[in-house]
mmCIF file of C-alpha atoms and ligand atoms in Angstrom:
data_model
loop_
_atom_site.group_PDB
_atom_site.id
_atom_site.type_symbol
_atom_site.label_atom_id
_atom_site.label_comp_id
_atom_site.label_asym_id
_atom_site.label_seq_id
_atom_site.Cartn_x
_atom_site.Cartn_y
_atom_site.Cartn_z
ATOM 1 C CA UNK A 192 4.913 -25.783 -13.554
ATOM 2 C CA UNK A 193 6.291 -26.510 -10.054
ATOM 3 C CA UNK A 194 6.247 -23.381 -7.857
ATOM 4 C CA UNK A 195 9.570 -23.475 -5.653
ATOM 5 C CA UNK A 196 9.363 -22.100 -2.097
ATOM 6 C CA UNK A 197 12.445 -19.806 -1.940
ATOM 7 C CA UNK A 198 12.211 -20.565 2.549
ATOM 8 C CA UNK A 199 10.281 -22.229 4.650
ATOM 9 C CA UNK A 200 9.597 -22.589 8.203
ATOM 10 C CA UNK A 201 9.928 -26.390 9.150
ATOM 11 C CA UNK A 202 7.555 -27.874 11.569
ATOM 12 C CA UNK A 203 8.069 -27.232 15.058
ATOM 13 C CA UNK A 204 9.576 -23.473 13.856
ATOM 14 C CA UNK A 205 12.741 -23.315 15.429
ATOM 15 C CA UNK A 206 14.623 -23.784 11.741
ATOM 16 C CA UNK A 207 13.960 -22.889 8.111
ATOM 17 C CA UNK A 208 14.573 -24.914 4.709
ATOM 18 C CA UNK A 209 15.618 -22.566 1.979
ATOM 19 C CA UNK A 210 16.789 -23.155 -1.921
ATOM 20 C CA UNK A 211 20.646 -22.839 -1.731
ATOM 21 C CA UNK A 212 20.238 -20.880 -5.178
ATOM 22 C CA UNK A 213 23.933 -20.618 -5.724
ATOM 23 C CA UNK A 214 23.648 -24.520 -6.816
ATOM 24 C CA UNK A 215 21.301 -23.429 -9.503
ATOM 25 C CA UNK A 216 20.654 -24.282 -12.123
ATOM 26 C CA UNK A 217 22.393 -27.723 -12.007
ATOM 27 C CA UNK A 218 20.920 -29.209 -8.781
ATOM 28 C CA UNK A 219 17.636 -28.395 -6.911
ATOM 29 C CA UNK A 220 19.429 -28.405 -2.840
ATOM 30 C CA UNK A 221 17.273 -27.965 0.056
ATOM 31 C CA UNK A 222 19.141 -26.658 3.592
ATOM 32 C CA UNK A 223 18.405 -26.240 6.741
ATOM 33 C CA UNK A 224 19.123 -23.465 8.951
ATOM 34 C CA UNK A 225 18.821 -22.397 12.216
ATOM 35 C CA UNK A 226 21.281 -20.643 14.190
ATOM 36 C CA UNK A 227 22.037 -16.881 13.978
ATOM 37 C CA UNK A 228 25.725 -18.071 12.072
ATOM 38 C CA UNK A 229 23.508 -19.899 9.521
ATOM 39 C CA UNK A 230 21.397 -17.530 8.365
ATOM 40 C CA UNK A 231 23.732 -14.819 8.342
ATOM 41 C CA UNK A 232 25.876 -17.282 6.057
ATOM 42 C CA UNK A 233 23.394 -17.968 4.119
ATOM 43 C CA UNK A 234 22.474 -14.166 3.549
ATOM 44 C CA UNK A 235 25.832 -13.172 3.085
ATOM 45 C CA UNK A 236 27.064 -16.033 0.266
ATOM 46 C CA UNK A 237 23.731 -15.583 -1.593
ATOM 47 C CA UNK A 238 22.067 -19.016 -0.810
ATOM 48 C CA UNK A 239 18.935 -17.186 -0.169
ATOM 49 C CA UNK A 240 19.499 -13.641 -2.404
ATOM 50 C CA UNK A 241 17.298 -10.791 -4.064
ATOM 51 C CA UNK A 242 15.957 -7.777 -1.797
ATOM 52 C CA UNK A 243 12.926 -9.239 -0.731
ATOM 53 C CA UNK A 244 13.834 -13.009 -0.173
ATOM 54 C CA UNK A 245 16.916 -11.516 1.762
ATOM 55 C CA UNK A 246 13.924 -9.536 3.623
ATOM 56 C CA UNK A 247 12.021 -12.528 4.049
ATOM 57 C CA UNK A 248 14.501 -14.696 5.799
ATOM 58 C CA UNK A 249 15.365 -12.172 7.835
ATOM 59 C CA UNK A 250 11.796 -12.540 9.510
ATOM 60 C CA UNK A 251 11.659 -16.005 9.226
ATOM 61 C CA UNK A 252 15.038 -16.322 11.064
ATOM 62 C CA UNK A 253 13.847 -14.215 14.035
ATOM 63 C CA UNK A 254 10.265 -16.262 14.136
ATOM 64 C CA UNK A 255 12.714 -19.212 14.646
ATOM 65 C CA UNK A 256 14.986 -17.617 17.379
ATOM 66 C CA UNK A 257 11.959 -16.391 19.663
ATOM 67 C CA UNK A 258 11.011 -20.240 19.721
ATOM 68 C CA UNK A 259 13.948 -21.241 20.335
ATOM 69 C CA UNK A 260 14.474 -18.591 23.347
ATOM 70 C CA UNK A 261 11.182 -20.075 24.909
ATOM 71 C CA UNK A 262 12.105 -23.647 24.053
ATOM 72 C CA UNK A 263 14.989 -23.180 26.652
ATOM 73 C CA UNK A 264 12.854 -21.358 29.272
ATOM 74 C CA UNK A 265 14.423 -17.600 28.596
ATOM 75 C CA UNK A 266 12.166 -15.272 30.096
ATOM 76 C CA UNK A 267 10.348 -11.945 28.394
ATOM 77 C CA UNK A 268 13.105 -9.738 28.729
ATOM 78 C CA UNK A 269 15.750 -12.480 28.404
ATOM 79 C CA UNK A 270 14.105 -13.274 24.828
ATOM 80 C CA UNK A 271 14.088 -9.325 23.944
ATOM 81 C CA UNK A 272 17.327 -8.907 24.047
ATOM 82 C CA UNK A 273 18.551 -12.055 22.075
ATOM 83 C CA UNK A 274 16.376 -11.009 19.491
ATOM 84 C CA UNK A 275 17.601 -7.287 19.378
ATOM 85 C CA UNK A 276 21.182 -8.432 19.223
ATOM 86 C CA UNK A 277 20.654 -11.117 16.907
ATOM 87 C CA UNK A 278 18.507 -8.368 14.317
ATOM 88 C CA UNK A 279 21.572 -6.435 14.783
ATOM 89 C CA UNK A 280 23.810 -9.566 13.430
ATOM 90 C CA UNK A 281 21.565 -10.564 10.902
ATOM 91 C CA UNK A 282 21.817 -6.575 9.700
ATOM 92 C CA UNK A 283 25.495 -6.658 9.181
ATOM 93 C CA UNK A 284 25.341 -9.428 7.033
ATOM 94 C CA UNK A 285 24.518 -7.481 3.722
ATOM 95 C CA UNK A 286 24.477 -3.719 3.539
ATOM 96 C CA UNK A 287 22.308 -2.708 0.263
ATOM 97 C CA UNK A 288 18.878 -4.056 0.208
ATOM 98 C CA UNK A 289 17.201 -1.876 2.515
ATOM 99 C CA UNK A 290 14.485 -5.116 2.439
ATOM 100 C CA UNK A 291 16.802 -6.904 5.340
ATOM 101 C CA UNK A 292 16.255 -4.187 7.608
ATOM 102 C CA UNK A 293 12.797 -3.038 6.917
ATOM 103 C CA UNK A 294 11.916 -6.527 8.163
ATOM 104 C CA UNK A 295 14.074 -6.358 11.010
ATOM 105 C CA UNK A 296 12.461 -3.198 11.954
ATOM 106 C CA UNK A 297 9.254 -4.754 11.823
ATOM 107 C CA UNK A 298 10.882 -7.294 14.022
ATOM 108 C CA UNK A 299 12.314 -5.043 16.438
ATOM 109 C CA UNK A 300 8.720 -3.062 16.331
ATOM 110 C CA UNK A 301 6.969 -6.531 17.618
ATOM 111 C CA UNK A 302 9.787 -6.779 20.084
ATOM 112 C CA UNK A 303 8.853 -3.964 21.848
ATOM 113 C CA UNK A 304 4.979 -4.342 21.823
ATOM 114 C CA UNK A 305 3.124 -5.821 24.966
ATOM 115 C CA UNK A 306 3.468 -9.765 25.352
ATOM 116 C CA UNK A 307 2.869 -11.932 28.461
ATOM 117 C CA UNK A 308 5.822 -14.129 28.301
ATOM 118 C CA UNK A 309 8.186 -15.197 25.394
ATOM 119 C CA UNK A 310 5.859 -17.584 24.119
ATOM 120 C CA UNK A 311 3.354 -14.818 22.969
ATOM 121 C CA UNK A 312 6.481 -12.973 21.477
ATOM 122 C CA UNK A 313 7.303 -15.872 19.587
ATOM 123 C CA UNK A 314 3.826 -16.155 18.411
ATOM 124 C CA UNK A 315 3.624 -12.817 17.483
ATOM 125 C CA UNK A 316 6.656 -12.991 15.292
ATOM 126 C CA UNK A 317 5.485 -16.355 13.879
ATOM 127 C CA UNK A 318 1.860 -14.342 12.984
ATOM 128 C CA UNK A 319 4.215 -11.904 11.403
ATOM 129 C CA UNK A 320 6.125 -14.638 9.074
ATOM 130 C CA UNK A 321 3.106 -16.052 7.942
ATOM 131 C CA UNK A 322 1.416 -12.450 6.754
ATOM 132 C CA UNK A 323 4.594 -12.043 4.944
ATOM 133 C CA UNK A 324 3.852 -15.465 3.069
ATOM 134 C CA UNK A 325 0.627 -15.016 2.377
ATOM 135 C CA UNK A 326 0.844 -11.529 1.421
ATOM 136 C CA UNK A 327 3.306 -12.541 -1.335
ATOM 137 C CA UNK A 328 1.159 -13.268 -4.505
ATOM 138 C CA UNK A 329 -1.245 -10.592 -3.524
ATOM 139 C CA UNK A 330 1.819 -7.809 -4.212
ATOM 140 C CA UNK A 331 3.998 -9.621 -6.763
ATOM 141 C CA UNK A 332 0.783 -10.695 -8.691
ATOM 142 C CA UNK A 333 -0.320 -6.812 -8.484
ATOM 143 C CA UNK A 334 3.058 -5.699 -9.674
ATOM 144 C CA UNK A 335 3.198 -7.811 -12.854
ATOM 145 C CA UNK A 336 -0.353 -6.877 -13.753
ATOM 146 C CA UNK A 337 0.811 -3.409 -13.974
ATOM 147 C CA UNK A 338 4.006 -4.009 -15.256
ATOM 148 C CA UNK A 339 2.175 -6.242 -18.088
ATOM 149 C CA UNK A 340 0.031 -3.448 -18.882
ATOM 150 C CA UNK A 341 2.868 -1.153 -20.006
ATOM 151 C CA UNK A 342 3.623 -3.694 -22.877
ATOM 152 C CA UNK A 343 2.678 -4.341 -25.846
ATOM 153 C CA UNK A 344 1.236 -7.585 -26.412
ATOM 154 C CA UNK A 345 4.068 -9.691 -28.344
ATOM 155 C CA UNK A 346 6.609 -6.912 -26.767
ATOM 156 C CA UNK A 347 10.670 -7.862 -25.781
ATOM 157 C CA UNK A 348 12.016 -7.212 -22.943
ATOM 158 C CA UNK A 349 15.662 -6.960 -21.816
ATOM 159 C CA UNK A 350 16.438 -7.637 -17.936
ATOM 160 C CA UNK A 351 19.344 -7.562 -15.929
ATOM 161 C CA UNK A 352 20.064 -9.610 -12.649
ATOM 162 C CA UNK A 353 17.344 -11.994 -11.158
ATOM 163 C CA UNK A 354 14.241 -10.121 -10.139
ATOM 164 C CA UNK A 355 11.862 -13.580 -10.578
ATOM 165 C CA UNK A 356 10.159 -16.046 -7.895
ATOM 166 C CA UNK A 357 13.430 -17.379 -6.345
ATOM 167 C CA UNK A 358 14.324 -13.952 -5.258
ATOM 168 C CA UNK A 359 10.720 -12.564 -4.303
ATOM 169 C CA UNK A 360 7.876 -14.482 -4.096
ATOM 170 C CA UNK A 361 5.588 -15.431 -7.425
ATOM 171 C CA UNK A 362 5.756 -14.498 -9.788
ATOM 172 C CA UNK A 363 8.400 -12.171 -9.052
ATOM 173 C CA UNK A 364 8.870 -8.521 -10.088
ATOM 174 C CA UNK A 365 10.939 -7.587 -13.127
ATOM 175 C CA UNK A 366 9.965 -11.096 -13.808
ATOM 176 C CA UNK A 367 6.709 -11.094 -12.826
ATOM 177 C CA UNK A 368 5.015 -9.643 -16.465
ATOM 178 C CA UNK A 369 6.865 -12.181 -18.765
ATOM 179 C CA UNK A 370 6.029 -15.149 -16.405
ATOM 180 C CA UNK A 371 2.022 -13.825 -15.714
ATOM 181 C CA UNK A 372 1.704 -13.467 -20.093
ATOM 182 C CA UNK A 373 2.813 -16.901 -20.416
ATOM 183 C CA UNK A 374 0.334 -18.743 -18.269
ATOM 184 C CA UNK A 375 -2.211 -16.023 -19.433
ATOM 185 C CA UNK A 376 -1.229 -17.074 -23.063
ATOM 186 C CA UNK A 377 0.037 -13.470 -24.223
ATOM 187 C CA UNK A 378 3.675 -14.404 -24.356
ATOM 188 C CA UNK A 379 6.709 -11.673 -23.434
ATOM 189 C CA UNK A 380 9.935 -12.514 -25.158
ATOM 190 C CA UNK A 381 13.077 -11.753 -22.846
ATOM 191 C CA UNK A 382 16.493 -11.252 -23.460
ATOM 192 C CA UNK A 383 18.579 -11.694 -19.967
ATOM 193 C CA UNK A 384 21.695 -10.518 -19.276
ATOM 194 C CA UNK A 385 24.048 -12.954 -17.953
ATOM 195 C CA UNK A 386 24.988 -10.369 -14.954
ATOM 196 C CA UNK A 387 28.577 -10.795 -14.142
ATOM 197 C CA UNK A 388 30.098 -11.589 -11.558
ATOM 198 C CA UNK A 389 27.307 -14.263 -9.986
ATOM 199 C CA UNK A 390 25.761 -14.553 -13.049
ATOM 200 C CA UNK A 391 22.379 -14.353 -11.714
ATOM 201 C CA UNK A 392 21.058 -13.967 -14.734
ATOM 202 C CA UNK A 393 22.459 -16.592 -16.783
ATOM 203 C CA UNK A 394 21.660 -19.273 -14.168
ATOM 204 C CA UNK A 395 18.697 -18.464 -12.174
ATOM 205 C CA UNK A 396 16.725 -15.813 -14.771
ATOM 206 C CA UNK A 397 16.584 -18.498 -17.736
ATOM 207 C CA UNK A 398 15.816 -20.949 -15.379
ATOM 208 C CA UNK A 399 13.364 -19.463 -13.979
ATOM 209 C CA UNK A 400 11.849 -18.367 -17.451
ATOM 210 C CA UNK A 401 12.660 -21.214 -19.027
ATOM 211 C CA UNK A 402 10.201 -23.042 -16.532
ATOM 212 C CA UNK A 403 7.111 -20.695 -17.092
ATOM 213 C CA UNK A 404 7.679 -21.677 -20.943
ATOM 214 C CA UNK A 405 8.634 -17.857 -21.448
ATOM 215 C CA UNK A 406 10.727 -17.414 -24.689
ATOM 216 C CA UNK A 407 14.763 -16.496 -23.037
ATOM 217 C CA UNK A 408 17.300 -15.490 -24.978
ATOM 218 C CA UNK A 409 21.029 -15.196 -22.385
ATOM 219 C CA UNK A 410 23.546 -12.544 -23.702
ATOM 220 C CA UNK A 411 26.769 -11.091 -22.358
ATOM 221 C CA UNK A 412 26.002 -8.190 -20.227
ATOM 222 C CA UNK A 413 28.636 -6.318 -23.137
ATOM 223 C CA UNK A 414 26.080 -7.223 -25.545
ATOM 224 C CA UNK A 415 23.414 -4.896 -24.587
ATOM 225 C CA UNK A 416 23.980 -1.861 -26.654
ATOM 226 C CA UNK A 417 24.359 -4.380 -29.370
ATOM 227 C CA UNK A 418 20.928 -5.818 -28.676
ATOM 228 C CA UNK A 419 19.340 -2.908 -28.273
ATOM 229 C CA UNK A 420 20.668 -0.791 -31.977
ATOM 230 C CA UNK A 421 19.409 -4.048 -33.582
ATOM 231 C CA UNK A 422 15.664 -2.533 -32.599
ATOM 232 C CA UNK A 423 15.114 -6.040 -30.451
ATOM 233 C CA UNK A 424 14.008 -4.404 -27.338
ATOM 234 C CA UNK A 425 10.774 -2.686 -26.316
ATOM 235 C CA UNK A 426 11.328 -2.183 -23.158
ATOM 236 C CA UNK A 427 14.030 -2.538 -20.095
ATOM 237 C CA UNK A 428 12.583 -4.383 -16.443
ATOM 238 C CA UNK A 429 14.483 -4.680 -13.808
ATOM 239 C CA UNK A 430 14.210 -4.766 -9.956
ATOM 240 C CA UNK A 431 15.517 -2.590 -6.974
ATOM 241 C CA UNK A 432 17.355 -2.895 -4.001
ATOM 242 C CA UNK A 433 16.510 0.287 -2.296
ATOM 243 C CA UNK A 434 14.882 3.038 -4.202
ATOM 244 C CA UNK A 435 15.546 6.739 -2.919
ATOM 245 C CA UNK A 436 12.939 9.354 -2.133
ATOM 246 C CA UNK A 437 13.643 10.955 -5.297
ATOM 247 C CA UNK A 438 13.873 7.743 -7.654
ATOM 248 C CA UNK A 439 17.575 6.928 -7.867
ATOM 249 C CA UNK A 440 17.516 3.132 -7.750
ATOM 250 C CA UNK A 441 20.198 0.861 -6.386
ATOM 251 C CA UNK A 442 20.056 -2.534 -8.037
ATOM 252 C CA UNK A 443 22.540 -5.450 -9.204
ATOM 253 C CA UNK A 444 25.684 -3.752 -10.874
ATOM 254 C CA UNK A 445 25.243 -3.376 -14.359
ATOM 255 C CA UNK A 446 21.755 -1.842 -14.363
ATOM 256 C CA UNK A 447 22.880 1.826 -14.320
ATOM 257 C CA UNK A 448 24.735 1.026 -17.399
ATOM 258 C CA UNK A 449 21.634 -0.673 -19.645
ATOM 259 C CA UNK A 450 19.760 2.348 -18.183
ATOM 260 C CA UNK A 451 22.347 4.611 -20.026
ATOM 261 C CA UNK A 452 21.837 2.244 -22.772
ATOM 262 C CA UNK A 453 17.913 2.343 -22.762
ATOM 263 C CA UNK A 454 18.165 6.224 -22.631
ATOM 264 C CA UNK A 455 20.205 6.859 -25.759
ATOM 265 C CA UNK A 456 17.911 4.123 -28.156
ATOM 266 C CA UNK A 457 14.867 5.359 -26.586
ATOM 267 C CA UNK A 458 13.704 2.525 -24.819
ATOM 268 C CA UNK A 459 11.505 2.434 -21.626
ATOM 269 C CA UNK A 460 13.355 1.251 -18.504
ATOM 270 C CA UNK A 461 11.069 0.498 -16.086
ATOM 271 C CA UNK A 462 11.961 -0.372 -12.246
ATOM 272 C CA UNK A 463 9.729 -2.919 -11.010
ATOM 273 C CA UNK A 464 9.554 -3.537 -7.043
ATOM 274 C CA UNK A 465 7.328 -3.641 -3.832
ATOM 275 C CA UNK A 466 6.553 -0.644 -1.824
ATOM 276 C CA UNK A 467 8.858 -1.649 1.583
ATOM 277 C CA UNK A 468 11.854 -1.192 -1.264
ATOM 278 C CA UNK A 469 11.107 2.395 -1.348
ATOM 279 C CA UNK A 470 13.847 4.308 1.252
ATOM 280 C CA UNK A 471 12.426 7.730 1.797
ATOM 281 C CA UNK A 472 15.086 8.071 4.408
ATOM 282 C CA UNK A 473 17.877 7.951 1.381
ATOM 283 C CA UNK A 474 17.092 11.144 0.111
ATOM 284 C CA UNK A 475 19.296 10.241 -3.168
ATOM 285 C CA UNK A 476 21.212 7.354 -4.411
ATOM 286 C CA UNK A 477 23.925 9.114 -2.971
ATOM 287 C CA UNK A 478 22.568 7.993 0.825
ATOM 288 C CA UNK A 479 22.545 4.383 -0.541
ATOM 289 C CA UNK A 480 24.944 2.192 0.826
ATOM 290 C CA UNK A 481 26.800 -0.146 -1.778
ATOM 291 C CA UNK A 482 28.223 -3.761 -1.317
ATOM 292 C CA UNK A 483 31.377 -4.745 -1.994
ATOM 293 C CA UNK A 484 32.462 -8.158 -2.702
ATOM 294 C CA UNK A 485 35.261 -10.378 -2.673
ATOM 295 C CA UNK A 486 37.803 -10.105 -6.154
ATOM 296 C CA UNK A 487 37.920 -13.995 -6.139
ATOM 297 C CA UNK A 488 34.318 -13.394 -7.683
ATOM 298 C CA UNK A 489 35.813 -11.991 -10.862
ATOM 299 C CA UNK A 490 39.188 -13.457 -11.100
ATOM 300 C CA UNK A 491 38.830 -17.075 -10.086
ATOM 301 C CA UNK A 492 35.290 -18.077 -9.022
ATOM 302 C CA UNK A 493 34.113 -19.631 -12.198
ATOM 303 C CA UNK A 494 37.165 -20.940 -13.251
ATOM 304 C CA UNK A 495 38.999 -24.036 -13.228
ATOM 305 C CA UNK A 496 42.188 -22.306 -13.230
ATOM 306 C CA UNK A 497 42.469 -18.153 -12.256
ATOM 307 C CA UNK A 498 41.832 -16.089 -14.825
ATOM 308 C CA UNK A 499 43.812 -13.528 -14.098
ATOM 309 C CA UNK A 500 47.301 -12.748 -12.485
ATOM 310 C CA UNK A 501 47.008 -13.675 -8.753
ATOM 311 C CA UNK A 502 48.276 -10.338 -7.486
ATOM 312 C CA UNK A 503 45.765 -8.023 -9.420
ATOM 313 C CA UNK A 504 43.577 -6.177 -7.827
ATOM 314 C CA UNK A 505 40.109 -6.324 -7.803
ATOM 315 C CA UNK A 506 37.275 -3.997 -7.525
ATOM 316 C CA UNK A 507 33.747 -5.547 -7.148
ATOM 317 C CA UNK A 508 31.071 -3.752 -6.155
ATOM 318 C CA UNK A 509 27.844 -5.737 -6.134
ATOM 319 C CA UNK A 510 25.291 -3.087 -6.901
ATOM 320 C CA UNK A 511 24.677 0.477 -8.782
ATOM 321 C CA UNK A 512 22.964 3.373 -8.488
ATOM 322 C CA UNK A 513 20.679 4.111 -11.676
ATOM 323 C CA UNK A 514 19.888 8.037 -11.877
ATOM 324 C CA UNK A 515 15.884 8.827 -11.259
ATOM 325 C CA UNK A 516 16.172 11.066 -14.396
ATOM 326 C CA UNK A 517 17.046 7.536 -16.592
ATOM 327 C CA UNK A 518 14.011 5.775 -15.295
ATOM 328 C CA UNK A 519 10.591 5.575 -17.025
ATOM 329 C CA UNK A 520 8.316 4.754 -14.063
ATOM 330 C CA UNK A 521 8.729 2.693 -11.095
ATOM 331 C CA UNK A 522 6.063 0.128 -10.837
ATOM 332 C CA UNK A 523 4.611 -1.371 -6.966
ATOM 333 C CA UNK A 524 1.477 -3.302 -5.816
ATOM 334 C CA UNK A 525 0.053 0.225 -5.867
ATOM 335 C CA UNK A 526 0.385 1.145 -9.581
ATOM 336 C CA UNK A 527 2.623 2.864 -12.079
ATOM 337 C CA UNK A 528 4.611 5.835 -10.563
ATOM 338 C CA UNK A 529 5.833 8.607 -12.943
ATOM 339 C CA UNK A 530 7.744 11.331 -12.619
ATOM 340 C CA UNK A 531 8.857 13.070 -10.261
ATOM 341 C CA UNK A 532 9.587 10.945 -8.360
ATOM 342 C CA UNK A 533 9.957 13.102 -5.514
ATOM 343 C CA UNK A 534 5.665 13.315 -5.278
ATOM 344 C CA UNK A 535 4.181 10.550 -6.873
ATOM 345 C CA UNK A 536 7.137 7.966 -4.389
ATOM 346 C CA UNK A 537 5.976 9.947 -1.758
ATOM 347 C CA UNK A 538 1.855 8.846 -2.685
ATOM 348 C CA UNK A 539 3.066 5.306 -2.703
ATOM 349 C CA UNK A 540 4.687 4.980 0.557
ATOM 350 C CA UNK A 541 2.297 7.331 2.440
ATOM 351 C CA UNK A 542 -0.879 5.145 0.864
HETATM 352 O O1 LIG B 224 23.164 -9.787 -5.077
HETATM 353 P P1 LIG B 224 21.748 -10.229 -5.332
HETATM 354 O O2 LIG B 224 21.652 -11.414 -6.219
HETATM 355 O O3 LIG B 224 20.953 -10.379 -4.054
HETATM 356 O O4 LIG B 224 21.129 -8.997 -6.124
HETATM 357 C C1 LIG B 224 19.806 -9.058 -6.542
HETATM 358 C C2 LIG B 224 19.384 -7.933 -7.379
HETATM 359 O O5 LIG B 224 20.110 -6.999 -7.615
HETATM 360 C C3 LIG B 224 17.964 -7.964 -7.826
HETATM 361 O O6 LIG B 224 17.840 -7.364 -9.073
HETATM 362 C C4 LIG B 224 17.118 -7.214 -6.816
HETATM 363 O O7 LIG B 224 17.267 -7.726 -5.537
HETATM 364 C C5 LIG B 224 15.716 -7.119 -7.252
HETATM 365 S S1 LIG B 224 14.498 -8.279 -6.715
HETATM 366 C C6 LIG B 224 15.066 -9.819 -6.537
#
């Protein structure tokens, strides 16, 4: 199958071609962006979406505006502080996925280091966008090896939200173990939640599955208890937008609920991400800061007519926070973490 590159840099590096994944699944469209107002669109409509592709063009985006900077002749210090300000922007454009600004630290960390002129600053941050790429199968191949070692062979799996390619790099995370048993020829099954209101899961999960010839089934994301008292899941995988120091996971809204789920029929729910997702500045969920969305998501995005009274209000919240004490082990490029959280977390991000 096709592997589709979520960004790109273009030639020349001063722009970036991503997937617009919110035409998905019914048309493949390419864009191009390149100034600040672009990306941040992008970001914030969910063009380019999931933690670390959000991450990703975050450093991509600043590789492109150092260029630019020396393109027009802006000196050292001139170039520093466009790029600081325009991190800041980019920051603001979604609060959740602590991915966007662990990037933009590492950003603002090149920013600062020595660099004759704004040509070796661009460089540097264009060295940095490149690692990031080719650093990409290394940990999202690691992370579905172990998560593919916690199943059974044959084993279903429920998942909520997108956690696949599109929205980290290949073969994605929560994604990742279904997709690497199919080309290894021990097929996963999945069942996918449809993930309401974006429906993340009903368009880009089975595509994405779909394409690796993985076995999808879509449900309703009310169909999960369901599901799961029938005895047809083995185990819950899902990704993370920011994971606190002592476990609690932030992820697409919904999860905390199948967690609740997975809990009462005794099934594992496993939280499958890279290392940079891990916050051990959030000392609980509590500390993690949740988006909230437009109504017009729920009441009149899909529809051809609103589907519910226009003066209703709305409350959309775009992610959840799933308790530590819910979740089976958190899975990274380093290996399986158990709990507590509180030390083996700790391991990972000090390793
Ligand atoms: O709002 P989104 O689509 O960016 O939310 C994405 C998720 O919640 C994913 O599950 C998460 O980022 C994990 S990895 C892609």
């Amino acid at each position: 199958m096709a592997r589709l590159e979520n960004i790109r840099i273009d030639e020349g590096g001063v722009s970036c071609t991503i997937i617009d994944q919110t035409r998905l699944p019914r048309e493949l469209v390419h864009r191009t962006l390149s100034t600040p107002e672009e990306f941040f669109d992008a970001i914030a409509t969910l063009a380019v979406r999931g933690a670390p592709c959000i991450g990703k063009t975050a450093a991509f985006a600043m590789s492109c505006f150092a260029r630019q900077a020396a393109l027009e002749g802006c000196s050292l210090e001139e170039t520093r502080d466009r790029l600081y300000d325009q991190a800041d922007y980019l920051q603001s454009s979604r609060p959740t996925a602590v991915n966007l600004a662990y990037e933009l630290d590492c950003a603002r960390e090149i920013c600062g280091q020595p660099a004759q002129d704004a040509w070796q600053l661009a460089q540097h941050l264009c060295d940095y966008a490149h690692h990031i790429e080719d650093n990409e199968e290394i940990i999202y191949g690691s992370i579905a090896r172990f998560g593919l070692s916690l199943l059974n062979p044959g084993a279903t799996i429920l998942t909520h939200c997108n956690a696949g390619p599109l929205g980290c790099g290949w073969p994605g995370t929560a994604l990742g173990p279904a997709i690497l048993g199919a080309a290894e020829g021990k097929p996963i099954k999945v069942y996918a939640d449809e993930t309401r209101p974006l429906l993340q899961g009903a368009r880009l999960t089975t595509f994405e599955l779909s394409q690796a010839g993985v076995d999808v089934t879509l449900i309703c994301d009310n169909m999960v208890a369901a599901v799961m008292a029938q005895g047809k899941i083995d185990a819950v995988m899902v990704g993370a937008d920011r994971i606190a120091a002592n476990g609690d996971t932030a992820n697409k809204i919904g999860t905390f609920g199948v967690a609740v789920l997975a809990n009462h029929f005794d099934v594992p729910f496993y939280v499958l991400a890279p290392k940079s997702t891990i916050d051990i500045a959030c000392a609980t969920g509590e500390d993690i800061p949740i988006e909230e969305r437009s109504g017009d998501e729920i009441k009149t995005m899909w529809y051809e007519q609103p589907m519910a009274p226009e003066e209703v209000r709305c409350y959309n919240p775009a992610f959840d926070v799933t308790d530590a004490k819910l979740i089976s082990a958190i899975i990274t490029e380093d290996g399986v973490a158990y709990p507590p959280f509180e030390d083996s977390l700790r391991k990972v991000v000090c390793s």
